[in-house]
PDB file of C-alpha atoms in Angstrom:
ATOM      1  CA  MET A   1      -3.146 277.766  89.975  1.00 77.00           C
ATOM      2  CA  HIS A   2      -4.488 278.584  86.258  1.00 79.00           C
ATOM      3  CA  SER A   3      -6.387 281.692  86.880  1.00 78.00           C
ATOM      4  CA  LYS A   4      -6.249 284.881  87.830  1.00 79.00           C
ATOM      5  CA  GLY A   5      -7.829 284.253  91.205  1.00 80.00           C
ATOM      6  CA  LYS A   6      -7.202 286.246  94.146  1.00 81.00           C
ATOM      7  CA  GLY A   7      -9.776 285.808  96.601  1.00 84.00           C
ATOM      8  CA  ILE A   8      -9.273 283.963 100.065  1.00 83.00           C
ATOM      9  CA  SER A   9     -12.774 283.868 101.706  1.00 87.00           C
ATOM     10  CA  ALA A  10     -13.581 281.146 102.907  1.00 85.00           C
ATOM     11  CA  SER A  11     -16.075 280.403 105.564  1.00 87.00           C
ATOM     12  CA  ALA A  12     -14.422 279.801 109.875  1.00 90.00           C
ATOM     13  CA  LEU A  13     -15.137 276.837 111.273  1.00 87.00           C
ATOM     14  CA  PRO A  14     -15.752 277.386 114.850  1.00 87.00           C
ATOM     15  CA  TYR A  15     -12.915 277.598 117.576  1.00 91.00           C
ATOM     16  CA  ARG A  16     -14.257 274.858 120.154  1.00 89.00           C
ATOM     17  CA  ARG A  17     -13.229 271.719 118.888  1.00 89.00           C
ATOM     18  CA  THR A  18     -15.922 269.615 120.469  1.00 90.00           C
ATOM     19  CA  PRO A  19     -19.802 267.946 118.751  1.00 90.00           C
ATOM     20  CA  PRO A  20     -21.959 270.995 119.472  1.00 88.00           C
ATOM     21  CA  SER A  21     -23.747 270.175 122.867  1.00 91.00           C
ATOM     22  CA  TRP A  22     -27.352 269.121 120.804  1.00 92.00           C
ATOM     23  CA  LEU A  23     -25.904 266.346 119.388  1.00 91.00           C
ATOM     24  CA  LYS A  24     -26.926 262.865 121.048  1.00 91.00           C
ATOM     25  CA  THR A  25     -25.248 260.842 118.352  1.00 92.00           C
ATOM     26  CA  THR A  26     -22.038 258.620 119.170  1.00 93.00           C
ATOM     27  CA  PRO A  27     -18.950 258.092 117.504  1.00 94.00           C
ATOM     28  CA  GLU A  28     -19.711 254.750 116.955  1.00 95.00           C
ATOM     29  CA  ASP A  29     -22.790 255.040 115.070  1.00 95.00           C
ATOM     30  CA  VAL A  30     -20.862 258.523 113.630  1.00 95.00           C
ATOM     31  CA  VAL A  31     -18.209 255.457 111.703  1.00 96.00           C
ATOM     32  CA  GLU A  32     -21.085 253.154 111.063  1.00 95.00           C
ATOM     33  CA  HIS A  33     -23.003 255.905 108.792  1.00 95.00           C
ATOM     34  CA  ILE A  34     -20.203 256.877 107.011  1.00 96.00           C
ATOM     35  CA  ALA A  35     -18.555 252.856 106.465  1.00 96.00           C
ATOM     36  CA  LYS A  36     -22.499 252.234 105.102  1.00 96.00           C
ATOM     37  CA  LEU A  37     -22.558 255.249 102.644  1.00 96.00           C
ATOM     38  CA  ALA A  38     -18.838 254.595 101.230  1.00 95.00           C
ATOM     39  CA  ARG A  39     -19.968 251.106 100.515  1.00 95.00           C
ATOM     40  CA  LYS A  40     -22.763 252.926  98.321  1.00 95.00           C
ATOM     41  CA  GLY A  41     -20.346 253.706  96.706  1.00 92.00           C
ATOM     42  CA  MET A  42     -19.638 258.893  97.885  1.00 94.00           C
ATOM     43  CA  THR A  43     -16.219 260.784  97.947  1.00 94.00           C
ATOM     44  CA  PRO A  44     -15.456 260.846 101.055  1.00 95.00           C
ATOM     45  CA  SER A  45     -16.619 264.742 100.553  1.00 95.00           C
ATOM     46  CA  GLN A  46     -20.078 263.541  99.186  1.00 96.00           C
ATOM     47  CA  ILE A  47     -20.345 261.579 103.010  1.00 96.00           C
ATOM     48  CA  GLY A  48     -19.410 264.890 105.376  1.00 95.00           C
ATOM     49  CA  ILE A  49     -22.723 266.741 102.941  1.00 96.00           C
ATOM     50  CA  THR A  50     -24.662 263.888 103.236  1.00 96.00           C
ATOM     51  CA  LEU A  51     -23.612 263.843 107.574  1.00 95.00           C
ATOM     52  CA  ARG A  52     -24.052 267.419 107.512  1.00 93.00           C
ATOM     53  CA  ASP A  53     -27.252 268.003 105.838  1.00 95.00           C
ATOM     54  CA  SER A  54     -29.471 264.553 106.514  1.00 94.00           C
ATOM     55  CA  HIS A  55     -28.085 263.232 110.012  1.00 93.00           C
ATOM     56  CA  GLY A  56     -27.366 266.681 111.177  1.00 92.00           C
ATOM     57  CA  ILE A  57     -23.466 266.560 112.323  1.00 93.00           C
ATOM     58  CA  PRO A  58     -21.635 269.525 111.643  1.00 92.00           C
ATOM     59  CA  GLN A  59     -18.007 268.029 111.215  1.00 92.00           C
ATOM     60  CA  VAL A  60     -17.241 264.751 111.478  1.00 94.00           C
ATOM     61  CA  ARG A  61     -13.554 265.319 113.066  1.00 94.00           C
ATOM     62  CA  PHE A  62     -15.212 267.085 116.141  1.00 93.00           C
ATOM     63  CA  VAL A  63     -17.399 263.996 116.534  1.00 94.00           C
ATOM     64  CA  THR A  64     -15.080 261.253 115.897  1.00 94.00           C
ATOM     65  CA  GLY A  65     -11.744 262.347 116.397  1.00 94.00           C
ATOM     66  CA  SER A  66     -10.419 261.597 113.067  1.00 95.00           C
ATOM     67  CA  LYS A  67     -11.421 262.955 109.814  1.00 95.00           C
ATOM     68  CA  ILE A  68     -13.535 261.113 107.128  1.00 96.00           C
ATOM     69  CA  LEU A  69     -10.211 259.418 104.969  1.00 95.00           C
ATOM     70  CA  ARG A  70      -8.762 258.434 107.677  1.00 95.00           C
ATOM     71  CA  ILE A  71     -11.999 257.013 108.923  1.00 96.00           C
ATOM     72  CA  LEU A  72     -11.843 254.407 105.758  1.00 96.00           C
ATOM     73  CA  LYS A  73      -8.461 254.101 105.480  1.00 94.00           C
ATOM     74  CA  MET A  74      -9.639 252.255 108.747  1.00 94.00           C
ATOM     75  CA  GLU A  75     -12.292 250.566 107.833  1.00 93.00           C
ATOM     76  CA  GLY A  76      -9.754 249.183 104.911  1.00 94.00           C
ATOM     77  CA  ILE A  77     -13.154 251.310 101.996  1.00 94.00           C
ATOM     78  CA  ALA A  78     -10.209 253.976 101.017  1.00 92.00           C
ATOM     79  CA  PRO A  79     -10.395 255.602  97.400  1.00 91.00           C
ATOM     80  CA  ASP A  80      -7.143 253.493  95.343  1.00 90.00           C
ATOM     81  CA  ILE A  81      -6.649 256.994  94.286  1.00 92.00           C
ATOM     82  CA  PRO A  82      -7.870 260.325  95.105  1.00 94.00           C
ATOM     83  CA  GLU A  83     -10.607 262.345  95.064  1.00 94.00           C
ATOM     84  CA  ASP A  84      -8.887 265.663  93.756  1.00 94.00           C
ATOM     85  CA  LEU A  85      -6.653 263.509  91.281  1.00 95.00           C
ATOM     86  CA  PHE A  86      -9.998 260.928  90.436  1.00 94.00           C
ATOM     87  CA  HIS A  87     -12.333 264.039  90.012  1.00 94.00           C
ATOM     88  CA  LEU A  88      -9.335 265.907  87.514  1.00 95.00           C
ATOM     89  CA  ILE A  89      -9.009 262.940  85.117  1.00 95.00           C
ATOM     90  CA  LYS A  90     -12.777 262.478  84.585  1.00 95.00           C
ATOM     91  CA  LYS A  91     -12.325 266.247  83.585  1.00 95.00           C
ATOM     92  CA  ALA A  92      -9.745 265.561  81.318  1.00 95.00           C
ATOM     93  CA  ILE A  93     -11.041 262.650  80.033  1.00 95.00           C
ATOM     94  CA  SER A  94     -15.124 264.787  79.302  1.00 95.00           C
ATOM     95  CA  ILE A  95     -12.974 267.354  77.556  1.00 96.00           C
ATOM     96  CA  ARG A  96     -10.837 265.258  75.583  1.00 94.00           C
ATOM     97  CA  LYS A  97     -14.545 264.360  74.225  1.00 95.00           C
ATOM     98  CA  HIS A  98     -15.966 267.464  73.577  1.00 96.00           C
ATOM     99  CA  LEU A  99     -12.514 268.044  71.357  1.00 95.00           C
ATOM    100  CA  GLU A 100     -13.693 264.744  69.300  1.00 95.00           C
ATOM    101  CA  VAL A 101     -16.695 265.727  68.316  1.00 96.00           C
ATOM    102  CA  ASN A 102     -15.410 269.426  67.417  1.00 96.00           C
ATOM    103  CA  ARG A 103     -12.035 269.543  66.663  1.00 95.00           C
ATOM    104  CA  LYS A 104     -11.604 273.312  66.386  1.00 96.00           C
ATOM    105  CA  ASP A 105     -12.480 273.991  69.951  1.00 95.00           C
ATOM    106  CA  LYS A 106      -8.915 275.784  70.295  1.00 96.00           C
ATOM    107  CA  ASP A 107      -9.642 276.964  73.913  1.00 96.00           C
ATOM    108  CA  GLY A 108     -11.166 273.713  75.069  1.00 95.00           C
ATOM    109  CA  LYS A 109      -7.426 271.945  73.450  1.00 96.00           C
ATOM    110  CA  TYR A 110      -6.495 274.754  76.050  1.00 96.00           C
ATOM    111  CA  ARG A 111      -7.811 274.729  79.007  1.00 95.00           C
ATOM    112  CA  LEU A 112      -7.005 270.129  78.379  1.00 96.00           C
ATOM    113  CA  ILE A 113      -3.133 271.585  78.433  1.00 96.00           C
ATOM    114  CA  LEU A 114      -4.145 272.708  81.460  1.00 96.00           C
ATOM    115  CA  VAL A 115      -5.331 270.144  83.350  1.00 96.00           C
ATOM    116  CA  GLU A 116      -3.223 267.966  82.201  1.00 95.00           C
ATOM    117  CA  SER A 117      -0.470 269.562  83.791  1.00 96.00           C
ATOM    118  CA  ARG A 118      -2.582 270.065  86.727  1.00 96.00           C
ATOM    119  CA  ILE A 119      -2.814 266.005  86.887  1.00 96.00           C
ATOM    120  CA  HIS A 120       0.288 265.506  85.458  1.00 96.00           C
ATOM    121  CA  ARG A 121       1.341 268.263  89.311  1.00 96.00           C
ATOM    122  CA  LEU A 122      -0.636 266.509  91.936  1.00 96.00           C
ATOM    123  CA  ALA A 123       0.267 263.286  90.379  1.00 95.00           C
ATOM    124  CA  ARG A 124       3.964 263.829  91.620  1.00 96.00           C
ATOM    125  CA  TYR A 125       2.537 265.164  94.827  1.00 97.00           C
ATOM    126  CA  TYR A 126       0.781 261.930  95.286  1.00 96.00           C
ATOM    127  CA  LYS A 127       4.192 260.184  94.676  1.00 96.00           C
ATOM    128  CA  THR A 128       6.246 261.888  97.254  1.00 96.00           C
ATOM    129  CA  LYS A 129       3.547 261.350 100.288  1.00 94.00           C
ATOM    130  CA  GLN A 130       3.214 257.933  98.946  1.00 94.00           C
ATOM    131  CA  GLN A 131      -0.729 257.995  98.595  1.00 93.00           C
ATOM    132  CA  ILE A 132      -0.601 256.516  94.427  1.00 93.00           C
ATOM    133  CA  PRO A 133       1.888 254.225  93.746  1.00 93.00           C
ATOM    134  CA  PRO A 134       5.621 255.716  92.086  1.00 94.00           C
ATOM    135  CA  THR A 135       4.586 253.375  89.349  1.00 93.00           C
ATOM    136  CA  PHE A 136       1.621 255.341  88.602  1.00 91.00           C
ATOM    137  CA  LYS A 137       0.991 257.727  85.761  1.00 91.00           C
ATOM    138  CA  TYR A 138      -1.667 259.189  83.925  1.00 91.00           C
ATOM    139  CA  GLU A 139      -1.738 258.441  80.172  1.00 91.00           C
ATOM    140  CA  ALA A 140      -4.653 259.758  78.570  1.00 87.00           C
ATOM    141  CA  SER A 141      -5.534 256.590  76.360  1.00 88.00           C
ATOM    142  CA  THR A 142      -5.689 254.754  80.277  1.00 87.00           C
ATOM    143  CA  ALA A 143      -7.029 257.328  81.932  1.00 86.00           C
ATOM    144  CA  SER A 144     -10.855 255.867  81.367  1.00 85.00           C
ATOM    145  CA  THR A 145      -9.999 252.867  82.561  1.00 85.00           C
ATOM    146  CA  LEU A 146      -8.018 254.471  86.200  1.00 80.00           C
ATOM    147  CA  ILE A 147     -12.002 256.504  86.436  1.00 80.00           C
ATOM    148  CA  SER A 148     -13.824 252.834  86.346  1.00 71.00           C
TER     149      SER A 148
END
């Protein structure tokens, strides 16, 4: 969005949407693992990485039939604000903290403007999709309370 990159390369998922034959984990066990990891405070992407690396579950969707975030919503432990918006707000807070110390950092100030415009754009999208309340408003002064 705010960069000159034009790359489209990415890894491709397997065509078959069934769980691998060597995977002996049941969907109930996977849901249980996801709920346990979410209660520890992990984000949906961290849960997916942990399941892939530590438990040998390549794709949760192929095993359970639904995505991690949908499972968390069914369990009632989904995060309040979406993960990408959360990380953008976190990034804006850290840039602001940096600019308090380094006031002359013009490039940092410019990057903060870009990050905050992405936050506003994403918040507008999530309001239309009703993922965040329509009263949600990003303000730099209250941003740190959104994160904690």
